[in-house]
Each structure stands twice: as structure tokens, then as C-alpha cells.
Coordinates of C-alpha atoms in Angstrom, one line a residue:
M145 CA -4.9 37.4 13.1
A146 CA -6.9 40.5 12.7
G147 CA -10.2 40.7 14.5
N148 CA -12.2 42.2 11.5
G149 CA -12.9 38.7 10.2
T150 CA -14.9 37.5 13.2
A151 CA -18.2 38.0 11.4
R152 CA -17.1 35.5 8.8
A153 CA -16.6 32.6 11.2
W154 CA -19.2 30.2 12.2
V155 CA -20.5 30.9 15.7
V156 CA -18.5 28.2 17.6
T157 CA -19.3 28.7 21.3
A158 CA -19.4 26.6 24.4
A159 CA -22.5 24.8 23.2
A160 CA -20.7 23.6 20.0
I161 CA -17.5 22.4 21.7
A162 CA -19.4 21.0 24.7
A163 CA -20.0 17.9 22.6
T164 CA -16.3 17.2 23.0
T165 CA -15.6 15.4 26.3
L166 CA -12.9 16.9 28.3
P167 CA -10.5 14.4 29.7
G168 CA -11.6 14.9 33.3
T169 CA -9.3 12.3 34.8
T170 CA -6.2 14.2 33.7
P171 CA -5.0 16.9 36.2
E172 CA -4.8 20.3 34.5
A173 CA -1.3 21.8 34.0
S174 CA -0.3 24.8 36.1
A175 CA 2.4 27.5 35.9
D176 CA 4.4 25.5 38.5
D177 CA 4.2 22.4 36.4
P178 CA 3.6 23.3 32.7
A179 CA 2.6 20.6 30.3
Q180 CA 5.1 19.9 27.6
A181 CA 3.7 19.2 24.2
A182 CA 4.6 19.5 20.5
V183 CA 1.9 21.2 18.4
V184 CA 1.4 19.7 14.9
W185 CA 0.6 22.4 12.3
P186 CA -0.8 20.5 9.3
V187 CA -0.6 21.7 5.7
T188 CA -2.5 19.2 3.6
A189 CA -5.1 19.3 0.8
T190 CA -6.9 17.2 -1.7
P191 CA -4.6 16.6 -4.7
H192 CA -5.4 18.3 -8.0
M193 CA -2.2 18.1 -10.2
T194 CA -2.5 15.5 -12.9
A195 CA 0.2 13.5 -14.8
A196 CA -0.3 15.7 -17.9
A197 CA 1.6 18.8 -19.0
L198 CA 1.3 21.2 -21.9
G199 CA 4.7 21.5 -23.6
S200 CA 7.9 19.7 -22.7
G201 CA 11.2 20.2 -20.9
S202 CA 11.6 23.6 -19.1
N203 CA 8.6 25.0 -21.0
A204 CA 6.1 22.3 -19.7
K205 CA 3.1 23.6 -17.8
P206 CA 1.4 21.0 -15.5
V207 CA -2.3 20.4 -15.9
F208 CA -4.6 20.5 -12.9
D209 CA -8.0 18.9 -12.8
D210 CA -9.6 22.1 -11.5
D211 CA -8.5 25.4 -10.0
S212 CA -9.5 24.7 -6.4
L213 CA -5.9 25.2 -5.0
A214 CA -6.0 28.8 -6.3
G215 CA -8.7 29.5 -3.8
L216 CA -6.9 27.7 -1.0
F217 CA -3.7 29.7 -1.5
A218 CA -5.4 33.1 -2.0
P219 CA -5.9 35.6 0.8
G220 CA -8.9 34.3 2.7
G221 CA -8.3 30.7 1.5
R222 CA -7.9 27.9 4.1
L223 CA -4.2 27.1 3.4
R224 CA -3.3 30.8 3.4
E225 CA -5.0 31.3 6.8
V226 CA -3.4 28.2 8.3
V227 CA 0.0 29.5 7.3
D228 CA -0.7 33.0 8.6
A229 CA -2.0 31.6 11.9
G230 CA 1.1 29.4 12.4
K231 CA 3.6 32.1 11.6
G232 CA 5.6 33.3 14.6
R233 CA 4.5 30.4 16.8
D234 CA 6.7 27.6 18.0
V235 CA 4.8 24.8 16.3
S236 CA 6.0 21.7 14.4
W237 CA 5.0 22.1 10.7
V238 CA 3.8 18.9 9.1
L239 CA 3.6 19.2 5.4
D240 CA 2.3 17.1 2.5
P241 CA 5.2 17.6 0.1
D242 CA 2.9 17.4 -2.8
V243 CA 1.1 20.6 -1.7
V244 CA 4.3 22.6 -1.7
I245 CA 5.4 21.2 -5.0
A246 CA 1.9 21.9 -6.5
A247 CA 2.2 25.5 -5.3
Q248 CA 5.7 25.8 -6.9
E249 CA 4.4 24.5 -10.2
M250 CA 1.4 26.9 -10.1
S251 CA 3.7 29.9 -9.3
T252 CA 5.4 29.6 -12.7
G253 CA 2.2 29.1 -14.7
Y254 CA -0.1 26.1 -15.1
R255 CA -3.1 24.8 -17.0
V256 CA -6.5 23.7 -15.9
A257 CA -8.6 21.0 -17.6
K258 CA -11.7 22.2 -19.3
N259 CA -13.7 19.1 -18.4
A260 CA -13.3 15.7 -16.8
D261 CA -13.7 13.8 -20.1
S262 CA -10.6 14.9 -21.8
A263 CA -7.0 13.9 -20.9
S264 CA -5.4 16.0 -23.6
P265 CA -3.1 18.8 -22.4
Q266 CA -4.4 20.9 -25.3
D267 CA -7.9 20.8 -23.9
T268 CA -7.0 23.2 -21.1
T269 CA -7.2 26.9 -20.0
E270 CA -4.7 29.1 -18.2
G271 CA -4.8 28.7 -14.4
T272 CA -5.8 31.7 -12.3
G273 CA -3.7 31.1 -9.2
Q274 CA -0.2 31.9 -10.2
G275 CA 0.1 35.0 -8.1
A276 CA -1.7 33.4 -5.1
A277 CA 0.5 30.4 -5.2
R278 CA 3.6 32.6 -5.3
A279 CA 2.5 34.7 -2.4
W280 CA 1.5 31.6 -0.4
L281 CA 4.9 30.1 -0.9
S282 CA 6.5 33.3 0.3
A283 CA 4.3 33.3 3.4
L284 CA 5.1 29.6 4.1
R285 CA 8.9 30.3 3.8
E286 CA 8.7 33.0 6.3
A287 CA 6.4 31.0 8.7
V288 CA 8.7 27.9 8.8
K289 CA 12.0 29.8 9.0
G290 CA 13.8 28.5 12.1
R291 CA 11.0 26.1 12.9
E292 CA 10.8 22.3 12.8
V293 CA 9.4 21.0 9.5
W294 CA 8.2 17.4 8.9
L295 CA 7.2 15.8 5.7
L296 CA 4.5 13.2 5.4
P297 CA 4.8 10.4 2.8
Y298 CA 4.2 11.8 -0.7
A299 CA 0.7 13.1 -1.1
D300 CA -0.1 12.1 2.5
T301 CA -0.5 8.4 1.5
D302 CA -3.5 6.5 3.1
L303 CA -1.4 4.0 5.0
A304 CA -4.4 1.9 6.2
S305 CA -5.9 1.6 2.6
L306 CA -2.6 0.1 1.4
A307 CA -2.0 -2.0 4.5
H308 CA -5.4 -3.6 4.5
H309 CA -5.3 -4.8 0.9
P310 CA -2.0 -6.8 0.7
G311 CA -0.8 -8.2 -2.6
T312 CA 1.3 -7.4 -5.7
D313 CA -0.7 -4.3 -6.5
T314 CA -0.1 -2.9 -3.0
D315 CA 3.6 -3.8 -3.2
D316 CA 4.0 -2.0 -6.5
L317 CA 2.2 1.1 -5.2
T318 CA 4.2 1.1 -2.0
E319 CA 7.3 1.1 -4.1
V320 CA 6.1 4.0 -6.1
V321 CA 5.4 6.1 -3.1
S322 CA 8.6 5.2 -1.4
G323 CA 10.6 6.1 -4.6
L324 CA 9.2 9.6 -4.6
A325 CA 10.4 10.4 -1.0
A326 CA 14.0 11.4 -1.6
D327 CA 13.5 13.6 -4.6
A328 CA 10.4 15.3 -3.0
K329 CA 12.4 16.1 0.2
K330 CA 15.2 17.7 -1.8
R331 CA 12.8 19.7 -3.8
V332 CA 10.8 20.9 -0.8
D333 CA 14.0 21.8 1.0
R334 CA 15.1 23.9 -2.0
I335 CA 11.7 25.6 -2.4
L336 CA 11.4 26.5 1.3
G337 CA 15.1 27.3 1.8
T338 CA 15.3 25.1 4.9
G339 CA 16.0 21.5 5.9
T340 CA 13.0 19.2 6.6
H341 CA 12.6 15.9 8.4
A342 CA 11.3 12.8 6.9
G343 CA 9.9 9.6 8.5
L344 CA 6.6 10.9 10.0
G345 CA 3.4 8.9 9.4
W346 CA -0.2 10.0 10.1
P347 CA -2.7 7.2 9.5
A348 CA -6.4 8.2 9.1
D349 CA -7.8 9.3 12.4
G350 CA -4.6 8.2 14.1
A351 CA -5.8 4.6 14.2
L352 CA -3.2 1.8 14.2
D353 CA -2.9 -1.9 13.8
S354 CA 0.0 -4.2 13.0
D355 CA -0.6 -4.0 9.3
V356 CA -0.6 -0.2 9.3
T357 CA 2.7 0.0 11.2
A358 CA 4.3 -2.7 8.9
L359 CA 3.3 -0.7 5.8
G360 CA 4.5 2.5 7.4
A361 CA 7.9 0.9 8.0
K362 CA 8.2 0.1 4.3
L363 CA 7.7 3.8 3.6
G364 CA 10.5 4.8 6.1
V365 CA 8.1 5.9 8.9
T366 CA 9.9 6.1 12.2
R367 CA 7.4 8.2 14.1
V368 CA 3.6 7.9 13.8
L369 CA 0.9 10.2 15.2
A370 CA -1.5 8.0 17.2
S371 CA -4.9 8.8 18.6
G372 CA -4.8 5.7 20.8
Q373 CA -7.1 3.5 18.7
G374 CA -5.3 0.2 18.2
L375 CA -2.4 1.1 20.5
T376 CA -1.4 -0.7 23.7
P377 CA -0.7 0.7 26.2
T378 CA -3.1 3.6 25.9
G379 CA -1.5 6.0 28.3
A380 CA 0.2 9.3 27.7
D381 CA 3.7 8.0 27.1
P382 CA 5.2 7.5 23.6
V383 CA 5.1 3.8 22.6
T384 CA 7.6 1.7 20.7
V385 CA 5.9 -0.7 18.3
G386 CA 7.6 -3.3 16.1
S387 CA 11.2 -4.3 16.3
G388 CA 14.4 -4.1 14.4
D389 CA 14.2 -2.1 11.2
D390 CA 10.4 -2.1 11.5
A391 CA 10.4 -0.4 14.9
M392 CA 8.7 3.0 15.2
T393 CA 7.5 5.3 17.9
A394 CA 3.8 6.0 18.3
L395 CA 3.2 9.6 19.6
P396 CA -0.2 9.6 21.4
Y397 CA -2.4 12.6 21.0
E398 CA -5.7 13.6 22.5
A399 CA -8.4 12.9 20.0
D400 CA -10.9 15.2 21.8
L401 CA -8.9 18.3 20.8
T402 CA -8.7 17.1 17.2
T403 CA -12.5 16.5 17.2
A404 CA -13.2 19.9 18.7
L405 CA -11.0 21.8 16.2
G406 CA -12.6 19.8 13.4
R407 CA -16.0 21.2 14.3
I408 CA -14.8 24.8 13.8
K409 CA -15.5 25.7 10.2
D410 CA -15.1 28.8 8.1
Q411 CA -18.1 30.5 6.7
A412 CA -18.0 30.7 2.9
P413 CA -18.1 34.4 2.0
A414 CA -20.9 35.8 -0.2
P415 CA -19.7 36.1 -3.8
T416 CA -18.4 39.5 -4.9
P417 CA -19.4 41.1 -8.2
S418 CA -16.0 40.1 -9.7
A419 CA -16.5 36.6 -8.5
T420 CA -19.9 36.5 -10.1
Q421 CA -18.4 37.6 -13.4
S422 CA -15.4 35.2 -13.3
P423 CA -16.2 32.3 -11.0
S424 CA -13.4 30.0 -10.0
P425 CA -14.0 26.2 -10.2
S426 CA -15.9 24.6 -7.4
P427 CA -13.6 23.5 -4.6
S428 CA -13.4 19.9 -3.4
P429 CA -16.0 18.9 -0.8
G430 CA -13.3 18.4 1.8
D431 CA -12.4 22.1 1.5
S432 CA -15.8 23.4 0.6
T433 CA -16.4 25.3 3.8
S434 CA -13.0 26.9 3.9
S435 CA -11.8 27.6 0.3
P436 CA -13.0 31.0 -0.9
S437 CA -12.3 32.0 -4.4
P438 CA -9.3 34.2 -5.2
S439 CA -11.8 37.1 -5.7
A440 CA -13.2 36.6 -2.2
S441 CA -12.7 39.1 0.6
A442 CA -9.2 38.8 2.1
S443 CA -10.5 39.3 5.7
P444 CA -9.1 36.5 7.8
D445 CA -11.3 34.1 9.7
T446 CA -10.9 34.6 13.4
A447 CA -12.4 32.7 16.4
D448 CA -14.5 34.4 19.0
K449 CA -13.5 34.6 22.7
D450 CA -15.6 31.6 23.8
T451 CA -14.1 29.4 21.2
V452 CA -10.5 30.3 22.2
E453 CA -11.3 29.7 25.8
H454 CA -12.7 26.3 25.2
V455 CA -9.8 25.3 23.0
A456 CA -7.5 26.6 25.7
A457 CA -9.3 24.4 28.3
L458 CA -8.7 21.4 26.1
L459 CA -5.0 22.2 25.8
K460 CA -4.7 22.8 29.6
A461 CA -6.2 19.4 30.3
N462 CA -4.0 17.6 27.8
A463 CA -1.4 15.1 29.1
R464 CA -0.3 13.7 25.7
P465 CA 3.1 14.6 24.2
V466 CA 1.6 15.8 20.9
L467 CA -1.3 18.2 20.1
V468 CA -2.8 17.3 16.7
P469 CA -5.4 19.3 14.8
P470 CA -7.5 17.8 12.0
R471 CA -5.8 17.5 8.6
N472 CA -8.2 20.0 7.0
L473 CA -7.7 22.6 9.7
S474 CA -9.9 25.6 9.0
G475 CA -8.7 29.2 9.2
T476 CA -10.9 29.9 12.1
A477 CA -9.8 26.8 14.0
A478 CA -6.2 27.6 13.3
D479 CA -6.7 31.1 14.8
A480 CA -8.4 29.6 17.8
L481 CA -5.6 27.1 18.4
G482 CA -2.9 29.8 17.9
S483 CA -4.6 32.1 20.4
A484 CA -5.0 29.2 22.9
I485 CA -1.3 28.4 22.5
D486 CA -0.4 32.0 23.1
A487 CA -2.5 32.0 26.3
G488 CA -0.9 28.9 27.6
T489 CA 2.7 30.0 27.0
E490 CA 2.1 33.5 28.3
D491 CA 0.4 32.1 31.5
G492 CA 3.1 29.5 31.9
W493 CA 0.9 26.3 31.9
L494 CA 2.1 25.2 28.4
D495 CA 5.7 24.6 27.4
L496 CA 6.1 23.9 23.7
Q497 CA 8.7 21.4 22.4
D498 CA 9.7 20.0 19.1
L499 CA 8.2 16.8 17.8
R500 CA 11.6 15.2 18.0
A501 CA 11.6 15.7 21.8
A502 CA 8.1 14.3 22.1
D503 CA 9.3 10.7 21.7
D504 CA 11.7 10.7 24.7
D505 CA 11.6 7.7 27.0
P506 CA 9.1 5.5 25.1
V507 CA 7.5 2.5 26.6
E508 CA 7.3 -0.9 24.9
G509 CA 3.9 -1.7 23.4
R510 CA 2.2 -3.1 20.4
A511 CA -0.2 -2.2 17.6
G512 CA -3.6 -4.1 17.7
S513 CA -4.9 -6.7 15.4
P514 CA -6.2 -5.7 11.9
S515 CA -9.5 -7.3 12.8
A516 CA -10.0 -4.7 15.5
Y517 CA -9.5 -1.8 13.2
P518 CA -12.6 0.5 13.4
S519 CA -15.3 -0.4 10.9
R520 CA -16.2 3.2 10.3
L521 CA -12.7 3.8 9.1
R522 CA -12.7 0.7 6.9
D523 CA -15.8 2.0 5.2
S524 CA -13.9 5.1 4.0
E525 CA -10.8 3.3 2.8
L526 CA -9.9 2.9 -0.8
G527 CA -11.1 -0.4 -2.1
K528 CA -9.0 -3.2 -3.6
D529 CA -10.4 -2.5 -7.0
Q530 CA -9.3 1.1 -6.7
L531 CA -5.8 0.0 -5.8
T532 CA -5.7 -2.4 -8.7
D533 CA -6.8 0.3 -11.2
A534 CA -4.1 2.6 -9.9
A535 CA -1.4 -0.1 -10.1
G536 CA -2.5 -0.9 -13.6
D537 CA -1.1 2.4 -14.7
L538 CA 2.4 1.0 -14.1
D539 CA 2.0 -1.3 -17.1
R540 CA 0.7 1.5 -19.3
L541 CA 3.7 3.6 -18.2
A542 CA 6.1 0.8 -19.0
T543 CA 4.6 0.5 -22.5
L544 CA 4.9 4.2 -23.2
S545 CA 8.5 4.4 -21.8
K546 CA 9.7 2.0 -24.4
V547 CA 9.4 4.6 -27.1
L548 CA 10.3 7.8 -25.3
A549 CA 13.8 9.1 -26.0
D550 CA 14.0 10.4 -22.4
P551 CA 11.2 8.9 -20.2
K552 CA 12.4 10.4 -16.9
D553 CA 10.0 13.3 -16.7
T554 CA 7.0 11.3 -17.8
T555 CA 7.9 8.6 -15.3
E556 CA 8.2 11.0 -12.4
S557 CA 4.9 12.8 -13.3
V558 CA 2.9 9.6 -13.6
H559 CA 4.4 8.1 -10.4
A560 CA 3.4 11.3 -8.5
A561 CA -0.1 11.2 -9.9
M562 CA -0.4 7.6 -8.9
A563 CA 0.6 8.5 -5.3
R564 CA -1.9 11.3 -5.3
A565 CA -4.6 8.8 -6.1
L566 CA -3.7 7.1 -2.7
A567 CA -4.1 10.3 -0.6
T568 CA -5.8 10.1 2.8
A569 CA -7.7 13.2 1.7
W570 CA -10.0 11.1 -0.5
R571 CA -11.7 9.8 2.6
V572 CA -13.7 13.0 3.0
E573 CA -14.4 13.5 -0.7
E574 CA -17.3 12.2 -2.7
D575 CA -17.1 8.5 -3.5
S576 CA -16.4 9.1 -7.2
A577 CA -13.7 11.8 -6.7
Q578 CA -10.8 9.4 -6.3
R579 CA -11.9 7.3 -9.2
T580 CA -12.2 10.3 -11.5
F581 CA -8.8 11.6 -10.5
Q582 CA -7.2 8.2 -11.0
E583 CA -8.9 7.6 -14.3
R584 CA -7.3 10.8 -15.6
T585 CA -3.9 9.2 -15.2
T586 CA -5.1 6.1 -17.1
A587 CA -6.6 8.2 -19.9
F588 CA -3.4 10.3 -20.1
L589 CA -1.3 7.2 -20.6
S590 CA -3.7 5.5 -23.0
T591 CA -4.0 8.7 -25.1
S592 CA -0.2 9.0 -25.2
V593 CA 0.2 5.5 -26.5
T594 CA -2.3 6.0 -29.3
S595 CA -0.8 9.4 -30.2
L596 CA 2.1 7.6 -31.9
R597 CA 0.8 5.9 -35.0
L598 CA 1.2 5.1 -38.7
V599 CA -0.6 7.5 -41.0
P600 CA -3.1 5.5 -43.2
K601 CA -2.4 5.4 -46.9
T602 CA -4.5 4.9 -50.0
T603 CA -3.6 3.0 -53.2
V604 CA 0.0 3.5 -54.4
T605 CA 1.0 2.9 -58.0
V606 CA 4.6 1.8 -59.0
T607 CA 6.0 0.7 -62.3
S608 CA 8.1 -2.3 -62.8
G609 CA 11.6 -2.2 -61.5
D610 CA 13.0 -0.5 -58.4
A611 CA 10.9 2.1 -56.6
S612 CA 10.4 3.8 -53.2
I613 CA 7.2 4.0 -51.2
P614 CA 6.8 6.6 -48.4
V615 CA 5.4 5.4 -45.0
T616 CA 4.7 8.1 -42.4
V617 CA 4.8 7.9 -38.6
D618 CA 2.8 10.6 -36.8
N619 CA 4.1 11.6 -33.4
A620 CA 1.5 13.7 -31.6
L621 CA 3.4 13.4 -28.3
Q622 CA 5.1 16.5 -27.1
Q623 CA 8.5 14.8 -26.8
E624 CA 10.9 12.9 -29.0
V625 CA 10.4 9.2 -29.6
S626 CA 12.9 6.5 -30.5
G627 CA 13.2 2.8 -29.9
L628 CA 10.9 1.9 -32.8
E629 CA 11.4 0.1 -36.0
L630 CA 9.1 -0.1 -39.0
R631 CA 8.6 -3.5 -40.6
V632 CA 6.9 -3.9 -44.0
T633 CA 5.8 -7.1 -45.6
S634 CA 4.3 -7.9 -49.0
S635 CA 1.3 -10.1 -49.7
D636 CA 2.9 -11.2 -53.0
S637 CA 6.6 -11.1 -53.0
E638 CA 6.8 -12.6 -56.5
R639 CA 5.0 -9.5 -57.8
L640 CA 6.3 -6.9 -55.3
R641 CA 9.4 -7.5 -53.2
V642 CA 10.2 -5.4 -50.1
N643 CA 13.9 -4.7 -50.0
D644 CA 13.9 -2.7 -46.6
D645 CA 11.9 -4.9 -44.4
E646 CA 13.1 -3.3 -41.1
I647 CA 13.8 0.4 -40.7
S648 CA 14.7 2.3 -37.5
V649 CA 12.3 5.1 -36.7
S650 CA 12.6 8.2 -34.5
A651 CA 10.6 11.4 -34.5
E652 CA 10.7 14.8 -32.8
G653 CA 7.9 15.8 -30.5
S654 CA 4.7 16.9 -32.3
A655 CA 6.1 16.0 -35.7
S656 CA 5.9 13.4 -38.4
H657 CA 8.6 11.2 -39.8
T658 CA 8.5 9.6 -43.2
S659 CA 10.5 6.5 -44.1
Q660 CA 11.1 5.5 -47.7
I661 CA 10.6 1.8 -48.3
D662 CA 12.6 0.4 -51.2
V663 CA 10.7 -2.2 -53.3
T664 CA 11.2 -4.1 -56.5
A665 CA 8.2 -4.5 -58.8
K666 CA 8.3 -7.6 -61.1
A667 CA 4.9 -8.1 -62.7
N668 CA 1.7 -6.2 -63.4
G669 CA -1.1 -6.5 -60.9
K670 CA -2.1 -5.6 -57.4
A671 CA -0.3 -6.4 -54.2
H672 CA -0.8 -5.4 -50.6
L673 CA 1.9 -4.1 -48.2
T674 CA 1.4 -4.3 -44.5
A675 CA 3.4 -1.8 -42.2
Q676 CA 3.7 -2.3 -38.5
L677 CA 5.7 -0.5 -35.8
Y678 CA 7.6 -2.6 -33.3
T679 CA 9.5 -1.6 -30.1
T680 CA 13.2 -2.4 -30.4
S681 CA 13.5 -3.3 -26.7
D682 CA 11.3 -6.4 -26.8
G683 CA 10.2 -6.7 -30.5
R684 CA 6.5 -6.3 -29.6
P685 CA 4.0 -4.6 -32.0
W686 CA 3.2 -0.9 -31.4
G687 CA -0.3 0.3 -32.3
E688 CA -2.4 -1.0 -35.2
E689 CA -0.9 -2.3 -38.4
M690 CA -1.5 -0.4 -41.6
T691 CA -2.3 -2.3 -44.9
F692 CA -2.5 -0.5 -48.2
E693 CA -2.8 -1.5 -51.9
V694 CA 0.0 -1.2 -54.4
D695 CA -0.8 -1.3 -58.2
V696 CA 2.2 -2.6 -60.1
T697 CA 2.4 -1.7 -63.8
S698 CA 5.1 -2.6 -66.3
V699 CA 5.2 -0.6 -69.6
S700 CA 1.5 -0.2 -70.6
S701 CA 0.0 -1.8 -73.8
G702 CA -0.8 1.6 -75.2
A703 CA 2.9 2.6 -74.8
I704 CA 3.9 -0.6 -76.5
A705 CA 1.6 0.0 -79.4
V706 CA 3.0 3.5 -79.8
V707 CA 6.6 2.3 -79.7
A708 CA 5.8 -0.6 -82.1
A709 CA 4.2 1.8 -84.5
G710 CA 7.2 4.0 -84.3
V711 CA 9.5 1.2 -85.0
G712 CA 7.4 0.0 -87.9
L713 CA 7.4 3.4 -89.5
I714 CA 11.2 3.5 -89.1
V715 CA 11.5 0.1 -90.8
L716 CA 9.1 1.1 -93.6
A717 CA 11.0 4.3 -94.1
A718 CA 14.3 2.4 -94.3
V719 CA 12.9 -0.2 -96.8
F720 CA 11.4 2.6 -98.9
R721 CA 14.7 4.4 -99.0
M722 CA 16.7 1.2 -99.9
R723 CA 14.3 0.5 -102.8
R724 CA 14.8 4.1 -104.1
V725 CA 18.5 3.7 -103.8
R726 CA 18.4 0.4 -105.7
R727 CA 16.2 1.8 -108.4
R728 CA 18.4 4.8 -108.8
N729 CA 21.4 2.6 -109.0
G730 CA 19.6 0.4 -111.6
N731 CA 18.8 3.3 -113.9
G732 CA 22.4 4.5 -113.7
N733 CA 23.8 1.2 -114.9
G734 CA 21.5 1.1 -118.0
Q735 CA 22.6 4.5 -119.2
D736 CA 26.3 3.5 -118.9
E737 CA 25.7 0.4 -121.0
S738 CA 23.9 2.4 -123.8
A739 CA 26.7 4.9 -124.0
H740 CA 29.3 2.2 -124.3
S741 CA 27.5 0.4 -127.2
D742 CA 27.4 3.7 -129.1

């Protein structure tokens, strides 16, 4: 990386890294006997893509809870610098597939929620990071070309949080995460234009216990990055834990190096005039020191000479098969690690290998008891109530899916959002961050369910005999609905009988559908009709029922009086005419008799 960004890096010198204890019992590697190690190059971030989208089908634009990823992907952003630092080096890329998929979605246009209180896709603005995401993906494709690429479980699932809260909710969530793996791999392979490897697990802080490894096995984990916490034996050799289908290889790494690199942060740049005029949303706390806005200076973060030398010393003293930086590797730390790797390979004391070769000749061992899991790590886990809330979205999704003509896209987006709520990244965020993100999924589903409803009606008037009464279903969802039937009942069937008591209902997205209910009115007076939607799959009510008044009138008394008066006039006219005819006939007969007598 270019040296003109040195001024932007925190001053990380011998004094800062001295707090990291060098493994003095391990002999340093030499050019005659170079150390062999795989270097993990992590690409992870706090999730921001929600379950919602504006539009449907190929025109759908995903909704993000904020625009933090735009800053991470932009020149000068942490993820862009990590990718640039890894390019051209023989490292093992370890990716959260959700980060790659989020970048792909952003690159074709996306929306950003205006506030945390609204789950409506309409209450959004256009995202600013389309170009940055597209450029970042291009850089990532170039960087991983011809290199080994590994995928973590979707959204970098917090294995320990799930493992330490067993139960039905955990089983359901584990199934959700597992179900995302195959499609995510295919999609990432297509986006990057290269084949990736699945089956790598990375528990928080590399800490293991028997529950964590058992949970990892359910997610298809066959290799796990291990710091040595909870692993026996604790030497430098790979360790096989578990047996049969649950067996996996723990790859020990030196936690001192991870800790040292974690201390190297990027200095947030001073805002530019353009950034002042158009600020980007605040980044997540976990990336706050290393996520400049897209308008920030593109000068890369580079490490000073002392920092590189001390990182190189840690590498040279390492005897573990894997070198693992922290998840949220800063741009400056990535530059320091890259420079130290170059020094080791050029001087001949470091021989880089693939992660697949790092598990050669494992020894038998075991993971520790869950009771020995570090308390400091338990304190940052997701709680059982958080897992219960996340699992509860499955019931809401099942309800919504009953009425969607094609629930596939919605199911996939909700499952992905549920997995994001289980990310390891939440451990370094504010306590409320995960809950706020998860509650967005719940709100999205709840709002979607209530968006399909009967339109209230006022009093309807019908005359006696057969008639039709319109009942309207409003579909505010952005996709077609079906699988519904409308049932209408009368409070007084002697006065008003419903002939069509069950009618199938379907409606296009963002449209209304009106059904005509055939009724027969028999007597004057008021009756009440109650309309209720039901799902055809299980016959359960959908939404609130809607009751309205119907005023039944036969022919009115005024109309009867008019008709009676008309009939009376006609009768009178007929009688009057008949009398005239008779009188005329009588006069004619008298004249004839007089003439005859004469």
C-alpha cells in the first residue's frame, strides 16, 4: 500500500504492541527451517441488510438499516483497505458470504431506512454506495483470483451463542442458518467467478467447548479456527475433536498475534466539506474507527516501520499452523500484516501454505466442558430471550407465506435476516444493536400481515329480492396474494339471506380486489353482514372481521300510495266511461221507440 497514508494511522509502536506477550518458549523460524503457516484474511462486517425490499421480482431493491457499508466499501474504508492489502499475497481468504451478497445487492441499487421506527419499504431513501460496492466487488474478484477462498456459516453465525442455549428455538435457528449455506455458496461463487470452500467455523475468540463443536457439526463445519481456549492438547498440532459425522479438525492459532493486530486501529479522517454537506449515516460501533464515509480521503492507511517490525517478530516466533487476524481487521493492521508477510517470505523464514494443508497429521484431542467456557465471552453472547425473539419470526413468516402466491423470495429474505441477527459481530456492538436489527424483521412481517385486509364499509341499502353487495380486499403487499377465501354471514337470514357464503379471493400486488356477494332480501328492516377472510390451507381467520349494516326495503309506502292512486283513477275513469256509454245507449233506444210509434 502507498506510503502517503501513514499520517492517518494511529501511532502503533513498540510500546503499544509490547503489551502483547511474545511466545518466548517457541524457537524462532530461520531461513534454513522456515515456519509453515496459513494466513487467514478475514472479510466480515456487522450486518445491515434487512428482510424488506422496495418493489418485487427483478425490480426489488433491498432495504438496509443504514448506509454504513457504503463507507466500508469506499476507497479509504476498512473493507476496501483489507481487500487491497490482501491482493497479490498468498493468503487464505475467509469470507462472510453475507458481506459479498450485500455488496452485490448494493451494486445494482438499494434503499436505506429513514429511521429505526418504520419497517415500511416506502419509508426509505436511495442508498449512496452503489458505485463503491461495485468497485469493491471488482477489487475482491481480482484479489481472490487463483487464491484459496473459504466461506463461514451465513452471516458469520455466533456458534457459541446458539450452542449455549439449547432448545427448540436453537434447533429452528440452526436449521435456518444451515439451509442458507448451499444457495449462498452458489451465489458467492457466481459473484466472484471462482470456486469457494465451505465448512470453516470461527467461534468467538477461537474458544471451544463440546457444545460449540457439536453445534458447528450441525452447520457442516469440518475445520475450526481455535485459539487454544477449551482445546486439549494445547500444542501447535492440529487436533481432531469429536467422532464420526461430528468430527472436525481444530486449527490452533497464536492469540498473541490476533490481539496485537486488534490493537492497531485506523484514525478516522477529518470530514471534508462535501462530507459536511452530505453526511453518510453513522457507522456501527464495531467499525467506528475504520469506516470513513465515501466522501473521505482515499489515502490508504499504512503502518509505520516499528509496527511492521513487531508484527514480523510475532510471525517469526509463531509455531501454530494458522495465523489469524481479528475479524474486524483494520486497514492499518492489514497493511502491517501484509508487509510482515512479505518480509518473512522474502527473507526465507516464512513459508505460506493453504488452509487445507494446515490440518495435516492431526492429533486426537477433545473440546472442553461448557462449564469451563470463559465467563467474559459468555457475557457478550446473545441471550436466550434474543434467540427466542428471533425464532418467533418463523411463526410470523409461516402465517404470511400462507397467502403469498409465490413465497420463495420472501422466505429467503426473512431467513437471511434471521441469520444476520445471530452474527458474531454483534458481540462488539452496543447492547441494543442486535435487538433493534432483529425487531426490524419482526416489524416487517407484522406489517406485511396487516397490509392485507378488508376495506371497512358503511351502511348498504338493498331492496327486496335478489341483489349484490360489493366487499373489497385491499392488498398493500408488493406481490400477488392467493390462498384466501371470503366468508360472509348474516345476522338475520330470515330477512337477508347470503347466497355466496364462500368466495375465493386473489389480488395483484399493491392492488384491491372486489368480490360481489349475492344476497336475497325478504323483508323490510335492518340486518348485519359479517365478512371475514380465511386461509384456504388451514381454514384459519385472516385479519379482523368486518361487520356492516344492510337496510332492506321492499316497495316503499309512498310508492304504494302513488300506484294505488293511479289504479283508482284508472278504475274511476273506466266506470265513468261505462256510465257515459250506457247513458248514450239509453238515449238512443228512446228515440227509436218514438219514431216507431209515429
